[in-house]
Coordinates of C-alpha atoms in Angstrom, one line a residue:
Chain A
M1 CA -45.0 22.8 -6.3
T2 CA -44.8 20.0 -3.9
V3 CA -43.6 21.3 -0.5
L4 CA -43.6 18.0 1.4
E5 CA -43.6 14.5 0.1
L6 CA -43.8 11.3 2.2
R7 CA -43.4 7.9 0.7
D8 CA -43.3 4.5 2.4
V9 CA -42.7 6.2 5.8
N10 CA -42.4 4.0 8.8
A11 CA -41.8 5.3 12.3
Y12 CA -41.0 3.5 15.6
Y13 CA -40.9 4.2 19.3
G14 CA -38.5 1.5 20.6
N15 CA -40.0 -1.8 19.5
S16 CA -43.4 -0.2 18.7
H17 CA -44.1 0.2 15.0
I18 CA -46.4 3.2 14.7
L19 CA -46.5 4.3 11.0
F20 CA -46.8 1.8 8.2
D21 CA -45.7 2.8 4.7
L22 CA -47.4 6.2 5.0
A23 CA -47.6 8.4 1.9
M24 CA -48.7 12.0 1.7
D25 CA -48.2 15.1 -0.4
V26 CA -48.5 18.7 0.6
E27 CA -48.6 21.3 -2.2
E28 CA -47.6 25.0 -2.1
N29 CA -50.2 27.0 -0.1
D30 CA -52.2 23.9 0.7
V31 CA -54.0 23.6 4.0
V32 CA -54.0 19.9 4.7
T33 CA -55.7 18.3 7.7
L34 CA -54.6 15.0 9.0
L35 CA -57.6 13.2 10.6
G36 CA -57.9 10.1 12.6
R37 CA -58.8 8.7 16.0
N38 CA -56.5 9.0 19.1
G39 CA -53.5 6.8 18.5
A40 CA -53.9 6.6 14.8
G41 CA -50.4 8.0 14.2
K42 CA -51.2 11.7 13.5
T43 CA -48.7 13.2 16.0
T44 CA -46.1 10.6 15.0
T45 CA -46.5 11.7 11.4
L46 CA -45.6 15.3 12.4
R47 CA -42.8 14.0 14.6
A48 CA -41.4 12.0 11.7
I49 CA -41.4 15.1 9.5
T50 CA -39.7 17.2 12.1
G51 CA -37.2 14.5 13.0
T52 CA -38.2 14.1 16.6
V53 CA -39.4 10.5 16.4
P54 CA -36.7 8.1 17.7
R55 CA -36.5 6.1 14.4
R56 CA -38.0 6.7 11.0
E57 CA -37.5 5.0 7.6
G58 CA -38.7 5.7 4.1
H59 CA -38.6 8.9 2.1
I60 CA -39.4 12.3 3.4
A61 CA -38.6 15.2 1.0
Y62 CA -39.0 18.9 1.8
R63 CA -39.0 21.1 -1.4
G64 CA -37.4 18.2 -3.2
E65 CA -34.6 17.6 -0.7
E66 CA -34.4 14.5 1.3
I67 CA -34.8 15.2 5.1
T68 CA -35.3 11.7 6.4
D69 CA -31.9 11.7 8.1
T70 CA -31.6 15.5 8.7
A71 CA -31.2 16.8 12.2
V72 CA -34.2 18.5 13.9
E73 CA -32.7 22.0 14.1
R74 CA -31.7 21.9 10.4
I75 CA -35.2 20.9 9.3
S76 CA -36.5 23.8 11.5
R77 CA -34.0 26.3 10.0
R78 CA -35.2 25.3 6.5
G79 CA -38.6 26.7 7.4
V80 CA -40.6 23.7 8.8
K81 CA -42.1 24.9 12.1
L82 CA -44.2 22.9 14.6
V83 CA -46.8 24.0 17.0
P84 CA -46.7 21.0 19.3
E85 CA -49.7 19.3 20.9
E86 CA -48.7 20.2 24.5
R87 CA -47.9 23.8 23.5
R88 CA -44.6 23.6 25.2
V89 CA -44.0 27.3 25.8
F90 CA -40.8 27.9 27.8
P91 CA -42.1 28.2 31.4
T92 CA -39.2 30.4 32.7
L93 CA -39.2 32.8 29.8
T94 CA -41.7 35.6 29.5
V95 CA -44.1 35.9 26.7
L96 CA -41.9 38.5 25.0
E97 CA -38.8 36.3 25.6
N98 CA -40.5 33.3 24.1
V99 CA -41.3 35.3 20.9
Q100 CA -37.9 37.1 20.8
L101 CA -36.1 33.7 21.1
A102 CA -38.0 32.3 18.2
H103 CA -37.4 35.5 16.2
E104 CA -33.6 35.4 16.8
L105 CA -33.4 31.7 15.8
A106 CA -35.2 32.1 12.5
A107 CA -33.3 32.6 9.2
D108 CA -35.9 35.1 7.8
P109 CA -38.2 36.1 10.7
R110 CA -41.4 38.1 10.8
D111 CA -41.3 41.4 12.7
V112 CA -42.0 40.8 16.5
E113 CA -44.4 43.7 16.7
E114 CA -46.3 42.6 13.6
T115 CA -46.7 39.2 15.2
F116 CA -48.0 40.7 18.5
E117 CA -50.6 42.6 16.4
L118 CA -52.0 39.2 15.4
F119 CA -52.4 38.2 19.0
P120 CA -53.8 41.1 21.0
V121 CA -54.3 38.8 24.1
L122 CA -50.5 38.3 24.2
D123 CA -49.7 41.9 23.7
D124 CA -51.0 42.6 27.2
L125 CA -49.1 39.7 28.7
R126 CA -45.6 40.4 27.4
G127 CA -43.9 40.4 30.8
N128 CA -45.7 37.3 32.1
L129 CA -43.8 34.0 32.5
G130 CA -44.9 31.2 30.2
R131 CA -45.8 29.0 33.2
N132 CA -48.3 31.6 34.4
L133 CA -50.4 31.7 31.3
S134 CA -53.8 29.9 30.9
G135 CA -54.0 27.0 28.4
G136 CA -55.6 29.2 25.7
E137 CA -52.9 31.9 26.2
Q138 CA -50.2 29.2 26.0
Q139 CA -51.7 27.9 22.8
M140 CA -51.7 31.5 21.3
L141 CA -48.1 31.9 22.4
S142 CA -47.1 28.6 20.8
V143 CA -48.7 29.7 17.5
A144 CA -47.1 33.2 17.8
R145 CA -43.7 31.6 18.4
A146 CA -44.0 29.6 15.2
L147 CA -45.4 32.5 13.1
V148 CA -42.7 34.9 14.1
Q149 CA -40.3 32.4 12.5
N150 CA -42.1 33.1 9.2
P151 CA -42.7 29.4 8.5
D152 CA -42.6 28.1 5.0
L153 CA -44.5 25.0 6.2
L154 CA -46.5 25.3 9.4
L155 CA -47.3 22.0 11.3
L156 CA -50.1 22.3 13.8
D157 CA -50.6 19.4 16.2
E158 CA -54.1 19.3 17.7
P159 CA -54.3 23.1 18.1
T160 CA -57.7 23.1 19.7
E161 CA -57.1 20.3 22.2
G162 CA -58.3 21.2 25.7
L163 CA -59.4 24.7 24.8
A164 CA -62.7 26.3 25.8
P165 CA -65.1 26.9 22.8
V166 CA -64.5 30.7 23.0
I167 CA -60.8 30.2 22.7
V168 CA -61.3 27.8 19.8
D169 CA -63.2 30.6 18.0
D170 CA -60.3 33.0 18.6
L171 CA -57.8 30.5 17.4
R172 CA -59.9 29.8 14.3
E173 CA -59.8 33.5 13.5
V174 CA -56.0 33.8 14.0
L175 CA -55.4 30.6 11.9
G176 CA -57.8 31.9 9.3
D177 CA -55.6 35.0 9.0
V178 CA -52.5 32.8 8.7
V179 CA -54.0 30.6 6.0
A180 CA -55.0 33.8 4.1
R181 CA -51.4 34.8 4.0
D182 CA -50.5 31.8 1.8
V183 CA -48.7 29.8 4.4
T184 CA -48.6 26.1 3.7
V185 CA -50.2 24.2 6.6
L186 CA -50.4 20.6 7.7
M187 CA -52.6 20.1 10.7
T188 CA -53.7 17.2 12.9
E189 CA -57.0 17.7 14.6
Q190 CA -59.6 15.7 16.4
N191 CA -62.2 18.5 16.3
V192 CA -63.5 17.5 12.8
E193 CA -65.6 20.7 12.5
F194 CA -62.6 22.9 13.1
A195 CA -60.4 20.9 10.7
L196 CA -63.0 20.9 7.9
D197 CA -63.6 24.6 8.3
L198 CA -59.9 25.5 8.0
G199 CA -58.7 22.7 5.7
E200 CA -58.7 22.4 1.9
R201 CA -57.6 18.8 1.6
A202 CA -57.7 15.9 4.1
Y203 CA -56.0 12.7 4.8
I204 CA -57.5 10.1 7.1
I205 CA -55.1 7.7 8.8
D206 CA -55.9 4.7 10.9
T207 CA -53.4 2.5 12.8
G208 CA -50.5 4.2 11.1
S209 CA -51.7 3.8 7.5
N210 CA -53.5 6.0 5.0
V211 CA -57.1 5.0 4.4
W212 CA -58.4 8.0 2.4
N213 CA -57.4 11.4 1.0
G214 CA -59.3 14.0 -1.0
S215 CA -60.8 17.4 -0.7
V216 CA -62.6 18.6 2.4
E217 CA -65.8 19.1 0.3
E218 CA -65.7 15.4 -0.7
L219 CA -65.1 14.4 2.9
R220 CA -68.1 16.3 4.1
D221 CA -70.3 14.1 1.9
R222 CA -68.7 10.9 3.0
E223 CA -70.7 10.1 6.1
D224 CA -69.4 6.5 6.0
L225 CA -65.8 7.7 6.5
L226 CA -66.7 10.3 9.1
E227 CA -68.5 7.7 11.1
E228 CA -66.0 4.8 10.7
Y229 CA -62.8 6.6 11.2
L230 CA -63.7 9.8 13.0
S231 CA -66.7 8.7 15.1
V232 CA -68.7 11.7 13.8
G233 CA -72.4 11.0 14.0
T234 CA -72.1 8.3 16.6
G235 CA -72.1 10.7 19.5
E236 CA -68.3 10.5 19.9
T237 CA -65.9 13.2 18.7
Chain B
M1 CA -7.5 39.3 69.3
S2 CA -11.0 40.4 70.5
T3 CA -13.9 38.0 70.1
H4 CA -15.6 40.2 67.5
S5 CA -12.4 40.4 65.5
L6 CA -12.0 36.7 65.6
V7 CA -15.6 36.1 64.5
F8 CA -15.1 38.7 61.7
E9 CA -11.9 37.0 60.6
Q10 CA -13.5 33.6 60.5
I11 CA -16.5 34.9 58.5
I12 CA -14.2 36.6 56.0
T13 CA -12.1 33.5 55.7
G14 CA -15.3 31.5 55.1
I15 CA -16.5 33.9 52.5
G16 CA -13.1 33.6 50.8
I17 CA -13.4 29.8 50.8
G18 CA -17.0 30.0 49.6
S19 CA -16.0 32.4 46.8
R20 CA -13.6 29.8 45.3
L21 CA -16.1 27.1 45.9
F22 CA -18.8 29.1 44.1
L23 CA -16.7 29.2 40.9
V24 CA -16.5 25.4 40.9
A25 CA -20.1 24.9 41.9
A26 CA -21.4 27.5 39.4
G27 CA -19.8 25.5 36.5
L28 CA -21.1 22.2 37.9
S29 CA -24.6 23.7 38.3
L30 CA -24.5 25.2 34.8
I31 CA -23.5 21.9 33.2
F32 CA -26.1 20.0 35.1
G33 CA -28.8 22.6 34.6
V34 CA -28.5 22.6 30.8
L35 CA -26.9 19.2 29.9
D36 CA -28.3 17.1 32.8
V37 CA -24.7 15.8 33.2
L38 CA -23.4 15.2 36.7
N39 CA -19.7 15.9 36.0
F40 CA -17.6 14.2 38.6
A41 CA -14.5 15.4 36.7
H42 CA -15.3 19.0 37.5
G43 CA -13.0 18.9 40.5
V44 CA -10.0 17.7 38.5
L45 CA -10.7 20.5 36.0
Y46 CA -10.3 22.9 39.0
M47 CA -7.0 21.2 39.9
I48 CA -5.7 21.5 36.3
G49 CA -6.5 25.2 36.4
A50 CA -4.4 25.6 39.6
Y51 CA -1.5 23.7 38.1
V52 CA -1.6 25.6 34.8
A53 CA -1.5 28.9 36.7
I54 CA 1.5 27.7 38.8
V55 CA 3.4 26.5 35.8
V56 CA 2.7 29.6 33.7
V57 CA 3.5 32.1 36.4
E58 CA 6.6 30.3 37.8
S59 CA 8.1 28.9 34.7
V60 CA 6.9 30.7 31.6
V61 CA 5.8 34.3 31.8
G62 CA 5.8 35.3 35.5
S63 CA 2.6 37.3 35.2
F64 CA -0.3 36.3 37.5
V65 CA -2.9 37.7 35.2
L66 CA -1.5 35.7 32.2
G67 CA -1.4 32.6 34.5
V68 CA -5.0 33.0 35.3
V69 CA -5.9 33.6 31.6
A70 CA -3.9 30.5 30.6
A71 CA -5.6 28.4 33.2
V72 CA -9.1 29.5 32.0
V73 CA -8.2 28.8 28.4
V74 CA -6.5 25.5 28.9
V75 CA -9.2 24.1 31.1
A76 CA -11.9 25.4 28.8
V77 CA -10.2 23.5 25.9
V78 CA -9.8 20.3 28.0
G79 CA -13.5 20.6 29.0
G80 CA -14.6 21.1 25.4
A81 CA -12.6 18.1 24.3
L82 CA -14.0 15.9 27.1
E83 CA -17.6 16.8 26.1
S84 CA -17.3 16.6 22.4
V85 CA -15.2 13.5 22.2
F86 CA -16.5 11.4 25.1
I87 CA -19.5 12.7 27.0
R88 CA -21.8 13.5 24.1
R89 CA -21.7 9.8 23.1
L90 CA -23.8 9.1 26.3
Y91 CA -26.7 11.4 25.6
G92 CA -30.0 9.6 25.3
R93 CA -28.7 6.3 26.5
D94 CA -31.0 4.2 28.7
E95 CA -28.5 4.2 31.6
E96 CA -27.2 7.7 30.8
I97 CA -26.7 8.9 34.4
L98 CA -24.8 5.8 35.5
D99 CA -22.7 6.0 32.3
Q100 CA -22.0 9.6 33.0
L101 CA -20.8 8.9 36.6
L102 CA -18.6 6.0 35.4
L103 CA -17.1 8.0 32.6
T104 CA -16.4 11.2 34.5
F105 CA -15.1 9.3 37.5
A106 CA -12.7 7.5 35.0
F107 CA -11.5 11.0 34.0
V108 CA -10.8 11.8 37.7
L109 CA -8.7 8.7 38.1
I110 CA -6.8 9.2 34.9
I111 CA -6.1 12.9 35.2
E112 CA -5.1 12.6 38.9
D113 CA -2.5 9.9 38.0
V114 CA -1.2 12.0 35.1
V115 CA -0.8 15.1 37.3
R116 CA 0.8 13.0 40.1
F117 CA 3.2 11.5 37.5
V118 CA 4.2 15.0 36.1
F119 CA 4.2 17.1 39.2
G120 CA 4.6 14.6 42.1
S121 CA 2.3 14.2 45.0
G122 CA 3.7 17.1 47.1
G123 CA 1.8 20.3 47.6
K124 CA 2.5 23.4 45.5
S125 CA 1.5 26.9 45.9
L126 CA 1.8 30.3 44.2
T127 CA 2.9 33.6 45.6
P128 CA 0.2 36.2 44.9
P129 CA 1.2 39.3 43.0
E130 CA 2.6 42.2 45.0
V131 CA -0.4 44.3 44.5
L132 CA -2.7 41.7 46.1
T133 CA -0.6 41.1 49.2
G134 CA -1.2 42.7 52.6
T135 CA -4.5 43.7 54.1
V136 CA -7.2 46.2 53.4
P137 CA -8.3 48.1 56.6
L138 CA -12.0 48.4 57.2
G139 CA -12.0 50.5 60.3
A140 CA -12.9 49.6 63.9
G141 CA -9.7 47.5 64.0
L142 CA -10.9 45.1 61.3
S143 CA -9.2 44.3 58.1
V144 CA -9.4 41.9 55.1
P145 CA -6.5 40.2 53.5
T146 CA -6.2 41.8 50.1
Y147 CA -6.0 38.6 48.1
R148 CA -9.0 37.2 49.9
G149 CA -10.9 40.4 49.1
F150 CA -9.9 40.1 45.5
V151 CA -11.2 36.5 45.2
I152 CA -14.5 37.6 46.8
V153 CA -14.9 40.4 44.3
M154 CA -14.1 38.1 41.4
A155 CA -16.8 35.6 42.6
V156 CA -19.4 38.4 42.8
L157 CA -18.4 39.7 39.4
V158 CA -18.7 36.2 37.9
L159 CA -22.1 35.8 39.5
A160 CA -23.3 39.2 38.2
G161 CA -21.9 38.4 34.7
L162 CA -23.6 35.0 34.5
L163 CA -26.9 36.4 35.7
A164 CA -26.7 39.3 33.2
V165 CA -25.9 37.0 30.3
L166 CA -28.7 34.6 31.2
R167 CA -31.2 37.4 31.7
Y168 CA -30.5 39.9 29.0
T169 CA -28.8 38.2 26.0
N170 CA -30.0 35.9 23.3
V171 CA -27.5 33.3 24.4
G172 CA -29.0 33.5 27.8
R173 CA -32.5 32.9 26.4
I174 CA -31.2 30.0 24.4
V175 CA -29.6 28.4 27.5
R176 CA -32.7 28.9 29.6
S177 CA -35.0 27.6 27.0
T178 CA -32.9 24.5 26.3
S179 CA -32.5 23.8 30.0
S180 CA -36.3 23.6 30.3
D181 CA -37.2 21.8 27.0
R182 CA -34.3 20.7 24.8
E183 CA -36.5 19.1 22.1
M184 CA -38.7 22.3 21.7
A185 CA -35.5 24.4 21.6
R186 CA -34.3 22.2 18.7
L187 CA -37.6 22.5 17.0
L188 CA -37.2 26.3 17.0
G189 CA -33.7 25.9 15.5
V190 CA -31.3 25.7 18.5
N191 CA -28.2 23.7 17.6
V192 CA -28.3 21.7 20.8
P193 CA -25.0 19.7 20.3
R194 CA -23.1 22.9 19.7
L195 CA -24.8 24.6 22.7
Y196 CA -23.9 21.7 24.9
T197 CA -20.2 21.9 24.0
G198 CA -20.3 25.7 24.6
V199 CA -21.9 25.3 28.0
F200 CA -19.5 22.6 29.0
V201 CA -16.6 24.9 27.9
V202 CA -17.9 27.8 30.0
G203 CA -18.5 25.5 33.0
A204 CA -15.0 24.1 32.7
A205 CA -13.6 27.7 32.3
L206 CA -15.2 28.6 35.6
A207 CA -13.5 25.6 37.2
G208 CA -10.2 26.7 35.7
L209 CA -10.7 30.2 37.0
G210 CA -11.5 28.9 40.5
G211 CA -8.4 26.7 40.4
A212 CA -6.1 29.5 39.3
L213 CA -7.4 31.8 42.0
A214 CA -7.0 29.0 44.6
A215 CA -3.3 28.5 43.8
P216 CA -2.1 31.5 46.0
A217 CA -4.6 30.6 48.7
E218 CA -4.2 26.9 49.4
S219 CA -1.8 24.0 48.9
I220 CA -2.3 22.5 45.5
S221 CA -1.8 18.7 45.1
S222 CA -3.1 15.9 42.9
N223 CA -6.0 15.0 45.3
L224 CA -7.4 18.6 45.2
G225 CA -10.0 17.6 42.7
N226 CA -11.6 15.0 44.9
S227 CA -11.9 17.2 47.9
I228 CA -13.3 20.2 46.0
I229 CA -15.9 18.1 44.0
I230 CA -17.4 16.8 47.2
D231 CA -17.8 20.3 48.6
A232 CA -19.1 21.5 45.3
F233 CA -21.8 18.8 45.3
V234 CA -22.8 19.8 48.9
V235 CA -23.1 23.4 47.6
V236 CA -25.3 22.6 44.7
V237 CA -27.5 20.3 46.8
I238 CA -27.9 23.1 49.4
G239 CA -28.4 25.8 46.8
G240 CA -30.5 23.8 44.4
L241 CA -29.2 22.0 41.3
G242 CA -29.2 24.4 38.3
S243 CA -29.4 27.7 40.2
F244 CA -26.5 30.2 40.1
V245 CA -27.9 32.3 43.0
G246 CA -28.4 29.0 44.9
A247 CA -24.8 28.0 44.1
F248 CA -23.5 31.4 45.4
V249 CA -25.6 31.3 48.6
G250 CA -24.8 27.7 49.2
A251 CA -21.0 28.2 48.6
I252 CA -20.8 31.2 51.0
L253 CA -22.8 29.3 53.6
I254 CA -20.5 26.3 53.3
G255 CA -17.4 28.5 53.4
I256 CA -18.6 30.2 56.6
L257 CA -19.7 27.0 58.3
T258 CA -16.4 25.4 57.5
A259 CA -14.3 28.3 58.8
V260 CA -16.4 29.1 61.9
G261 CA -17.1 25.4 62.6
S262 CA -13.4 24.6 62.7
E263 CA -13.0 27.3 65.4
V264 CA -16.0 26.0 67.4
I265 CA -14.8 22.4 67.3
A266 CA -11.2 22.0 66.3
G267 CA -10.8 19.8 63.3
A268 CA -14.6 19.5 62.7
G269 CA -14.8 22.0 59.9
E270 CA -16.4 19.5 57.6
F271 CA -19.1 18.5 60.1
F272 CA -21.2 21.6 59.8
P273 CA -21.5 21.8 56.0
F274 CA -22.7 18.2 55.8
L275 CA -25.1 18.8 58.7
A276 CA -26.5 21.8 56.8
M277 CA -26.8 19.6 53.7
I278 CA -28.8 17.0 55.7
V279 CA -31.1 19.6 57.2
V280 CA -31.7 21.2 53.7
L281 CA -32.4 17.8 52.2
V282 CA -34.9 16.9 54.9
L283 CA -36.7 20.3 55.0
R284 CA -36.4 21.3 51.3
P285 CA -35.2 18.4 49.1
T286 CA -34.9 20.6 46.0
G287 CA -32.4 22.9 47.7
L288 CA -32.8 26.5 48.9
F289 CA -33.3 27.8 45.3
G290 CA -34.3 24.5 43.6
G291 CA -36.7 24.9 40.8
A292 CA -35.5 28.4 39.9
E293 CA -34.2 28.9 36.4
V294 CA -30.5 28.2 35.7

């Protein structure tokens, strides 16, 4: 079943036109990676889906229902959960309070203790304020906060950005567990290796438009695409 | 009267003034902390509370408790209407702050004129209930006027209640999260428009409570809103915008400086609070408790 369908989606920040007639499908239990250079429109795509972009046009359907004009909180309550690029844990709430808040706001949440079992590093930090966590701990908390809401569609925006390699490995393990639980995932990522490891299908976007989509296996063999749109093999990442 | 009795009396008077001021400043601070709205109309909400209490007690039911409850409910409803009908239309505008100031100042002018038209411009007051008259002896020749003591206790209870709700309840977690990142709160499912109305209602209710409790303690007139809002802004600047503890400490400090200051230099009670505000702004621009959570 198609969980998410985007057709002719355009998005704007003020007078800046960011997405141009974007089209995309995410099927049940898919792990889709959205790839592209900085500024290609990856984050804006997720913001268009969650309703947090200032203006969007076109057709965005979630489980067959149009959500293009639906309020942010209503999209969230239907099960679409975002782990944002900047983590955005609540700085004046403790780790436990961040997770409890998300739990209480969800329609059909996962057990809080079960969620902490997925994140042993957070279990020891329950009483710490969000603002006192390291970048890696904040990223774990941001993911935990989304998972405790038992997402039907999990959106991950650049989950590895700014993390040390050892933390990226931990995150890969946690997200591997999540994917194994049949959660549908749409992820933006500049770390191509991480994205291809975790993903099953991929979309490449450039200057706000689709340029390619297919399986991760196909993409691995397309050095031309990796080089042209993702700078892989040119020394850049 | 001995010097220490005089000093004690002025300090108690100041704490009483500060307690009423806290109820207004707490609502102002709550609304700013969560909604980012500088509500100039908060003072007239306080004034409406005072008038509702007077009308209900003197003309309708004769019960002080019911007068206070009526004031809280009426002002809460007025506040909810102001936010949901008018103020919410300004959220996200480019010139939001300027528009807020103009709109809420318009409310001040309109509501003041309506009150002046209905009640006249003369001062009114309310007799406190029998049980709250007289004084409570504290020993060593010192005593506290019972009504003043009651207002102080009410302010402390309100502070404790607000802090407990914020700290230990789901509503408190929602308020604290939304005040720090409203978009992320929405992404987790918080209905921010409904929360904003709820917070405005609670803030207005606090102003209504403050006004009702002021009715037996000071002369109530149509310009009460203007005088109290200036003091309330001084309080939140000193305490730190968005902090309840800051609002309480700031209000008590302003109350004491006003009462003691007017003894030190007759008629200069307003001088010391503004001096304190300038000192705080210079030394600690975010206020004594600025940057703390709501």
